[in-house]
Short mmCIF file of C-alpha atoms in Angstrom, two decimals:
data_model
loop_
_atom_site.label_atom_id
_atom_site.label_comp_id
_atom_site.label_asym_id
_atom_site.label_seq_id
_atom_site.Cartn_x
_atom_site.Cartn_y
_atom_site.Cartn_z
CA MET A 1 -0.18 0.14 -0.13
CA THR A 2 1.29 3.58 -0.65
CA ARG A 3 1.18 6.61 1.01
CA HIS A 4 0.37 10.07 0.18
CA LEU A 5 1.91 12.16 2.46
CA VAL A 6 1.81 16.02 3.54
CA ILE A 7 3.77 17.05 6.30
CA PHE A 8 3.77 20.15 8.49
CA VAL A 9 6.80 20.73 10.77
CA LEU A 10 5.64 22.94 13.24
CA GLY A 11 8.62 23.84 15.98
CA MET A 12 7.80 26.76 17.46
CA VAL A 13 8.54 27.27 20.91
CA VAL A 14 7.48 30.54 22.90
CA LEU A 15 9.75 31.60 26.19
CA ALA A 16 8.78 34.23 28.42
CA GLY A 17 10.93 35.18 31.12
CA CYS A 18 9.94 36.69 34.35
CA ALA A 19 12.02 39.82 35.83
CA SER A 20 11.68 38.42 39.44
CA GLY A 21 13.59 35.17 38.25
CA PRO A 22 13.06 31.93 35.99
CA PHE A 23 11.25 32.20 32.47
CA GLY A 24 9.90 29.65 29.83
CA THR A 25 6.60 29.27 28.20
CA ASN A 26 5.61 27.41 24.44
CA THR A 27 3.00 28.15 22.37
CA SER A 28 2.40 28.03 18.29
CA ASP A 29 0.84 29.40 15.69
CA SER A 30 -2.33 27.81 13.69
CA GLN A 31 -1.34 26.57 10.48
CA ASN A 32 -3.65 25.35 7.81
CA ILE A 33 -3.53 21.71 7.78
CA SER A 34 -6.40 20.42 4.54
CA PRO A 35 -6.53 23.55 1.56
CA GLU A 36 -9.60 21.46 0.70
CA GLU A 37 -11.57 22.47 4.15
CA ASN A 38 -8.98 25.38 5.52
CA GLU A 39 -8.40 23.13 8.40
CA THR A 40 -5.93 24.74 11.26
CA VAL A 41 -4.51 22.57 14.16
CA GLN A 42 -3.23 24.34 17.08
CA THR A 43 -0.40 22.67 18.45
CA ASP A 44 1.31 23.15 21.78
CA ALA A 45 4.99 24.15 23.32
CA GLN A 46 7.72 21.83 21.57
CA THR A 47 5.82 20.26 19.13
CA GLN A 48 5.71 19.88 15.55
CA THR A 49 2.69 18.86 13.07
CA GLN A 50 1.97 16.84 10.35
CA THR A 51 -1.07 16.01 8.17
CA GLN A 52 -0.98 12.95 5.96
CA THR A 53 -3.82 11.78 3.36
CA GLN A 54 -4.73 8.04 3.27
CA THR A 55 -6.64 5.34 1.74
CA PRO A 56 -7.05 1.55 2.35
CA SER A 57 -5.08 -0.32 0.21
CA GLY A 58 -6.52 -1.81 -2.90
CA GLN A 59 -5.45 0.63 -6.48
CA SER A 60 -2.58 2.77 -6.33
CA ASN A 61 -2.86 6.18 -7.68
CA GLU A 62 -0.38 6.63 -10.69
CA ASN A 63 -1.05 10.52 -11.16
CA ASN A 64 0.06 11.92 -7.61
CA SER A 65 1.34 15.27 -7.39
CA PRO A 66 5.20 16.02 -6.67
CA GLY A 67 6.33 15.19 -3.39
CA THR A 68 3.07 13.21 -2.53
CA GLU A 69 2.01 9.39 -2.29
CA SER A 70 -1.58 7.80 -2.43
CA SER A 71 -3.32 4.19 -1.25
CA ALA A 72 -6.44 2.91 -2.00
CA ALA A 73 -8.87 -0.14 -1.78
CA ASN A 74 -11.37 -0.15 -3.66
CA ASP A 75 -11.93 2.92 -1.16
CA GLU A 76 -8.71 5.43 -0.83
CA THR A 77 -6.84 7.65 1.06
CA ALA A 78 -4.29 10.40 0.11
CA THR A 79 -1.92 12.68 1.85
CA THR A 80 0.58 15.70 1.05
CA ASN A 81 3.82 17.18 2.08
CA THR A 82 4.93 20.63 2.89
CA GLU A 83 7.30 22.02 5.23
CA SER A 84 7.45 25.19 7.49
CA PRO A 85 11.36 26.57 7.28
CA ASN A 86 12.74 26.56 10.32
CA ASP A 87 15.21 29.72 11.65
CA SER A 88 18.16 28.27 13.35
CA GLY A 89 20.60 31.52 12.91
CA ASP A 90 21.76 32.64 16.32
CA GLY A 91 21.99 36.45 14.78
CA ALA A 92 25.40 37.21 16.57
CA SER A 93 28.39 37.97 15.26
CA ASN A 94 31.64 39.08 16.76
CA THR A 95 32.43 41.34 13.58
CA ASP A 96 30.64 44.41 11.67
CA GLN A 97 28.75 45.37 15.12
CA ASP A 98 29.41 48.27 17.75
CA THR A 99 31.20 46.91 20.90
CA THR A 100 28.60 47.34 23.91
CA PRO A 101 29.71 49.81 26.87
CA SER A 102 31.59 47.79 29.31
CA SER A 103 28.75 47.14 32.23
CA GLU A 104 29.77 46.45 35.57
CA ASN A 105 29.66 42.35 36.32
CA PRO A 106 27.15 41.50 38.53
CA TRP A 107 28.75 38.15 39.24
CA GLY A 108 31.73 40.23 40.73
CA GLU A 109 34.62 37.88 38.96
CA ARG A 110 34.99 36.79 35.43
CA THR A 111 35.67 33.14 35.57
CA LEU A 112 32.67 30.82 36.61
CA THR A 113 32.57 27.23 37.50
CA VAL A 114 29.76 25.40 35.58
CA ALA A 115 28.84 21.99 36.53
CA ILE A 116 26.21 19.47 34.71
CA ARG A 117 23.67 17.57 36.65
CA ASN A 118 21.85 15.03 34.50
CA GLY A 119 18.95 14.42 36.28
CA GLN A 120 17.91 11.36 33.99
CA GLY A 121 19.59 8.76 35.02
CA ASN A 122 21.00 7.92 31.33
CA ASP A 123 24.39 8.07 29.90
CA ARG A 124 23.87 11.11 27.69
CA GLU A 125 27.05 13.30 27.35
CA LEU A 126 26.25 16.68 27.48
CA GLY A 127 29.32 18.06 27.82
CA PRO A 128 30.44 18.79 24.53
CA VAL A 129 26.98 20.45 24.19
CA VAL A 130 27.37 22.52 27.51
CA GLU A 131 30.74 23.41 26.32
CA ASP A 132 29.62 24.86 23.15
CA ALA A 133 27.21 26.91 24.68
CA LEU A 134 29.78 28.48 27.55
CA ALA A 135 32.14 29.22 24.24
CA TYR A 136 29.27 31.23 22.74
CA TRP A 137 29.47 33.42 25.49
CA GLU A 138 32.91 33.57 26.01
CA GLN A 139 33.15 34.94 22.39
CA ASN A 140 29.94 37.55 22.30
CA SER A 141 29.30 38.54 26.13
CA GLN A 142 31.37 41.61 26.16
CA GLN A 143 29.45 42.50 23.31
CA TYR A 144 26.11 41.79 24.21
CA ALA A 145 26.03 41.60 27.98
CA GLY A 146 28.77 44.63 28.14
CA TYR A 147 31.34 42.64 30.34
CA GLN A 148 33.49 39.88 29.56
CA ILE A 149 32.94 36.52 31.23
CA ASP A 150 34.88 33.39 30.83
CA TYR A 151 33.69 29.83 31.94
CA THR A 152 35.29 26.39 33.53
CA LEU A 153 33.53 23.56 32.74
CA GLU A 154 33.94 20.92 35.67
CA GLU A 155 31.12 18.23 35.23
CA ASN A 156 31.01 17.30 39.05
CA ALA A 157 32.62 20.14 40.82
CA GLN A 158 31.29 20.44 44.46
CA ASN A 159 31.21 24.33 44.64
CA PRO A 160 29.78 25.84 41.37
CA ASP A 161 28.67 29.01 40.13
CA ILE A 162 26.57 27.66 37.78
CA VAL A 163 24.58 24.14 37.44
CA VAL A 164 23.45 22.93 34.04
CA SER A 165 20.36 20.64 35.04
CA LEU A 166 19.00 18.58 32.61
CA VAL A 167 15.17 17.44 34.50
CA SER A 168 12.24 15.50 32.58
CA SER A 169 9.91 18.70 33.18
CA ILE A 170 10.06 22.04 34.82
CA ASP A 171 7.17 22.47 37.19
CA GLU A 172 8.16 26.01 38.69
CA CYS A 173 9.49 28.87 36.67
CA GLY A 174 7.91 31.70 37.32
CA VAL A 175 5.21 31.53 35.10
CA ASN A 176 2.04 29.51 34.46
CA GLU A 177 3.05 28.41 30.99
CA GLN A 178 4.89 24.77 29.99
CA VAL A 179 8.57 25.71 29.62
CA GLN A 180 11.54 24.19 28.32
CA GLY A 181 14.34 26.33 30.01
CA CYS A 182 14.52 28.25 33.26
CA ALA A 183 16.98 30.40 34.46
CA PRO A 184 17.11 33.48 36.55
CA TYR A 185 17.73 37.09 35.13
CA VAL A 186 21.32 38.22 36.77
CA THR A 187 21.62 41.89 36.45
CA GLU A 188 22.58 42.93 39.69
CA PRO A 189 24.66 41.08 42.42
CA THR A 190 21.95 40.15 45.08
CA ASP A 191 20.52 38.06 42.24
CA VAL A 192 23.66 35.75 42.36
CA ASP A 193 22.43 32.93 44.74
CA ARG A 194 25.28 30.47 44.34
CA PRO A 195 24.53 28.23 42.43
CA VAL A 196 22.82 29.80 39.83
CA ASN A 197 20.67 26.89 38.67
CA VAL A 198 19.90 26.51 34.66
CA GLN A 199 17.34 23.91 34.11
CA ILE A 200 16.73 22.27 30.26
CA GLN A 201 14.16 19.93 29.49
CA SER A 202 15.60 16.70 28.65
CA GLY A 203 14.18 14.92 24.89
CA TYR A 204 15.68 17.72 22.60
CA THR A 205 18.32 16.84 19.87
CA ASP A 206 21.77 18.16 20.90
CA ASP A 207 21.28 20.94 18.68
CA SER A 208 18.47 22.41 20.21
CA THR A 209 19.58 21.37 23.82
CA ARG A 210 22.58 23.64 23.04
CA GLN A 211 20.39 26.09 21.76
CA LEU A 212 18.32 26.51 24.91
CA ILE A 213 21.69 26.43 27.18
CA ILE A 214 22.70 29.24 25.38
CA HIS A 215 19.41 31.17 25.64
CA GLU A 216 19.36 30.48 29.23
CA LEU A 217 22.58 31.24 29.93
CA GLY A 218 21.72 34.54 28.33
CA HIS A 219 19.30 35.30 31.09
CA THR A 220 22.16 34.60 33.87
CA LEU A 221 24.12 37.45 31.95
CA GLY A 222 21.09 40.18 32.23
CA LEU A 223 19.80 39.52 29.00
CA ASP A 224 15.91 39.82 28.22
CA HIS A 225 13.41 38.72 25.49
CA ASP A 226 13.87 41.99 23.58
CA ASP A 227 17.92 42.08 23.79
CA GLU A 228 20.01 41.26 21.05
CA PRO A 229 21.14 38.91 19.75
CA ASN A 230 17.82 38.33 19.08
CA GLY A 231 18.33 35.07 17.31
CA ILE A 232 19.64 33.48 20.59
CA MET A 233 17.21 35.98 22.91
CA ALA A 234 13.86 35.82 21.17
CA ALA A 235 10.96 34.88 23.15
CA GLU A 236 10.02 32.41 20.24
CA SER A 237 12.29 28.87 19.17
CA ASP A 238 12.06 25.84 17.19
CA LEU A 239 13.24 22.92 18.57
CA THR A 240 13.64 19.41 17.86
CA THR A 241 12.99 16.19 20.01
CA ARG A 242 15.34 13.39 20.02
CA PRO A 243 13.75 10.38 17.84
CA GLN A 244 10.29 9.24 19.26
CA PRO A 245 8.24 6.40 18.90
CA ASN A 246 6.26 6.80 15.30
CA VAL A 247 1.93 6.58 15.31
CA THR A 248 2.54 2.67 13.96
CA GLU A 249 4.80 1.83 16.85
CA ARG A 250 2.40 3.37 19.86
CA ALA A 251 -0.76 1.34 21.11
CA LEU A 252 -2.72 4.46 21.19
CA PRO A 253 -1.23 7.18 19.26
CA TRP A 254 -3.52 9.60 20.90
CA ASP A 255 -2.76 11.84 24.31
CA HIS A 256 -6.47 10.58 25.41
CA SER A 257 -8.64 7.37 24.96
CA THR A 258 -11.80 8.98 24.64
CA LEU A 259 -12.26 10.11 21.15
CA THR A 260 -14.80 12.74 19.80
CA VAL A 261 -16.18 12.04 16.80
CA ALA A 262 -18.33 14.53 14.43
CA VAL A 263 -20.21 13.56 11.37
CA ASP A 264 -21.19 16.53 8.85
CA GLU A 265 -24.51 15.18 7.40
CA SER A 266 -24.80 18.45 4.82
CA ASN A 267 -24.64 15.82 1.81
CA ILE A 268 -26.60 13.01 3.22
CA PRO A 269 -29.74 12.59 1.97
CA PRO A 270 -32.27 13.18 4.87
CA GLN A 271 -34.16 9.38 4.31
CA LYS A 272 -30.91 8.06 4.53
CA ARG A 273 -29.00 9.58 8.06
CA ASN A 274 -30.03 7.46 10.59
CA ALA A 275 -29.01 4.17 8.44
CA VAL A 276 -25.83 6.28 7.52
CA ASN A 277 -25.37 6.95 11.26
CA ASN A 278 -25.93 3.87 12.77
CA GLN A 279 -23.53 2.30 9.98
CA ILE A 280 -20.88 4.86 12.19
CA ASP A 281 -21.83 3.71 15.64
CA ARG A 282 -21.35 -0.19 14.39
CA ALA A 283 -17.76 0.36 13.39
CA LEU A 284 -17.20 3.03 16.65
CA ASP A 285 -18.46 0.17 18.89
CA TYR A 286 -16.49 -2.64 17.31
CA TYR A 287 -13.54 -0.19 18.31
CA GLU A 288 -14.83 0.18 21.62
CA ARG A 289 -14.94 -3.57 22.34
CA GLY A 290 -11.36 -4.33 21.55
CA ALA A 291 -11.62 -5.10 17.83
CA ASP A 292 -10.45 -8.75 18.46
CA GLY A 293 -7.82 -7.38 20.30
CA THR A 294 -6.01 -5.03 18.07
CA VAL A 295 -6.58 -2.00 20.21
CA PRO A 296 -6.34 -1.01 23.73
CA GLY A 297 -9.07 -2.01 26.28
CA ARG A 298 -9.84 1.77 27.43
CA VAL A 299 -10.76 3.42 24.23
CA SER A 300 -14.16 5.18 24.16
CA PHE A 301 -15.91 7.31 21.52
CA GLU A 302 -18.18 10.28 22.41
CA ARG A 303 -20.35 12.28 19.52
CA VAL A 304 -19.87 15.78 19.45
CA SER A 305 -21.67 18.39 17.01
CA ASP A 306 -18.62 20.37 16.21
CA PRO A 307 -16.73 19.11 13.62
CA LYS A 308 -13.42 21.65 14.11
CA SER A 309 -13.36 20.29 17.47
CA ALA A 310 -13.58 16.64 17.03
CA ASP A 311 -10.77 13.96 16.90
CA ILE A 312 -12.35 12.35 14.72
CA ARG A 313 -13.99 14.03 11.39
CA ILE A 314 -16.19 11.86 9.20
CA LYS A 315 -17.62 13.79 5.82
CA PHE A 316 -19.63 12.80 2.87
CA ALA A 317 -18.60 14.46 -0.07
CA GLU A 318 -18.94 14.21 -3.86
CA ASP A 319 -15.80 14.92 -4.80
CA SER A 320 -12.77 13.25 -2.65
CA PRO A 321 -9.88 14.69 -1.73
CA CYS A 322 -7.86 11.53 -3.03
CA SER A 323 -6.94 12.00 -6.50
CA SER A 324 -8.70 9.89 -8.82
CA LEU A 325 -11.03 8.60 -6.49
CA ASN A 326 -14.45 8.24 -7.75
CA THR A 327 -15.81 5.88 -4.92
CA GLY A 328 -14.63 5.05 -1.67
CA SER A 329 -13.01 6.75 1.53
CA CYS A 330 -10.08 8.91 2.06
CA SER A 331 -8.66 9.79 5.58
CA ILE A 332 -6.46 12.66 6.38
CA PRO A 333 -4.62 12.55 9.87
CA SER A 334 -2.99 15.55 11.10
CA GLY A 335 -0.84 15.51 14.31
CA TYR A 336 2.32 16.04 15.82
CA ASP A 337 6.32 14.65 14.35
CA PRO A 338 8.34 16.54 17.27
CA ASP A 339 11.37 14.70 16.32
CA ASP A 340 11.28 15.98 12.74
CA ASP A 341 11.66 12.51 10.75
CA GLY A 342 8.96 13.01 8.51
CA ALA A 343 6.40 10.48 10.35
CA LEU A 344 3.70 11.57 13.04
CA GLU A 345 4.37 10.75 16.55
CA GLN A 346 1.10 11.87 17.99
CA TYR A 347 -2.55 12.11 16.31
CA HIS A 348 -3.80 15.67 16.83
CA HIS A 349 -6.94 14.88 14.40
CA VAL A 350 -8.15 12.93 11.23
CA ARG A 351 -10.62 13.21 8.52
CA ILE A 352 -12.39 10.78 6.59
CA VAL A 353 -14.23 11.29 3.77
CA LEU A 354 -16.69 8.84 2.04
CA THR A 355 -17.32 9.13 -1.55
CA ASP A 356 -20.53 7.61 -3.22
CA LEU A 357 -20.72 4.66 -0.89
CA ASP A 358 -23.76 2.13 -0.51
CA THR A 359 -25.06 2.74 2.73
CA ASN A 360 -24.49 -0.86 3.87
CA THR A 361 -20.71 -0.68 3.41
CA VAL A 362 -20.29 2.87 5.49
CA ALA A 363 -19.67 0.74 8.65
CA TRP A 364 -16.52 -1.11 6.92
CA HIS A 365 -14.90 1.61 5.27
CA VAL A 366 -15.07 3.56 8.12
CA GLY A 367 -13.66 0.98 10.11
CA ASN A 368 -11.36 0.50 8.11
CA ARG A 369 -9.99 4.12 8.14
CA LEU A 370 -9.97 4.13 12.11
CA GLY A 371 -7.83 1.26 12.07
CA GLU A 372 -5.07 3.08 9.67
CA ASP A 373 -5.69 6.77 10.77
CA VAL A 374 -6.91 6.55 14.38
CA PHE A 375 -5.10 3.41 15.46
CA GLY A 376 -1.95 3.58 13.39
CA PHE A 377 -2.29 0.15 12.00
CA ASP A 378 0.54 0.11 9.10
CA GLU A 379 0.55 -3.67 7.78
CA VAL A 380 -2.81 -5.56 6.34
CA ASN A 381 -1.82 -7.66 9.68
CA ASP A 382 -2.13 -5.31 12.09
CA PHE A 383 -5.83 -4.99 11.17
CA PRO A 384 -8.61 -6.88 12.80
CA TYR A 385 -9.36 -9.80 10.29
CA PRO A 386 -13.35 -8.03 8.89
CA LEU A 387 -11.47 -4.71 8.11
CA ARG A 388 -8.33 -5.96 6.05
CA SER A 389 -8.00 -4.31 2.80
CA ASN A 390 -8.36 -7.67 1.05
CA THR A 391 -11.81 -8.30 2.39
CA PRO A 392 -14.10 -9.26 -1.06
CA GLN A 393 -16.47 -6.43 -1.78
CA ASP A 394 -19.46 -8.98 -1.19
CA GLU A 395 -18.48 -9.19 2.79
CA ARG A 396 -17.76 -5.34 3.38
CA ASN A 397 -21.73 -4.83 3.57
CA THR A 398 -22.72 -7.78 5.76
CA ARG A 399 -22.28 -7.75 9.41
CA TRP A 400 -19.11 -8.57 9.81
CA TRP A 401 -18.86 -6.31 13.58
CA GLU A 402 -20.77 -9.21 15.11
#
């Protein structure tokens, strides 16, 4: 089965400082997920977003647009791919800029000792990453902070001036939002309470971890989000996580187990709406009962009226968003790709489009699409037997769910 993939990469992290101490915040802008319906998806903090369009296996599409793949099975699915640019420049330079007039060093000494604490209990080597971050400010502190600072890295120092701590989460940082880094603003000698703790959330690549450490160290030099270098100290930043399991490798690729479902009935003839909704409920109930052991037992569904707020959005349409599909089903999953590997790690919502189907086959098509793009089934044998793409046409309109 081929796939038609559309990818959005959203990694915008918003960092917020607090004049009284630590800082950090995450949000991200909404992006256009599906041009057909002008859908948008909000990503949280350290996430990246993807949209995929897919169909059950069967026929494959020979006329894909550039950068896309498609799959089908008498009912098809599609996907598209696009990426948002990622600004990674640090915005700093030792030349071609005026040197900041010298300011008083609130630390009271030029050379600071830095230790590292890895609170994750793993063997990740942070020394080179921290060393790079320290070297950045040794080269640029005079220009941007107004005084020269040097560092001595002693990873296990007993009485350091600064401790860089890798932590699983940052619970307290002077702001209400979720944060990825936290450090105090040091502008006066009274702000120095040794050892000053620079907290960095774990789970990011070395490049993103280095970016976080440089940013947080900037605060320990008295720099705020409005200060230069803007590429380092700006309140927004793109971060990438370390590799994570994709949706096809997770038992439940959602961050919740009760999934909301909305059905757009506008293109269903009034006399068929009850029968169509009964078919959809049969598919949902089948998965709530475990789908022959293929999904976790805690999964449940809740019908809602607003498609824009639903996890699963079912619509009937004359034209399918899947290329060359005249009849069948098409699904477009949208979700998050925090490790930027081109594959979804978690779903945000899934759109299922049904085109010119016999009413008695609606349950099968919905069930097949739920398997692939709600529960992440990747191989034919992952699906419960009645919903596999090689199921004969005459068995799809039977009471397969019993």
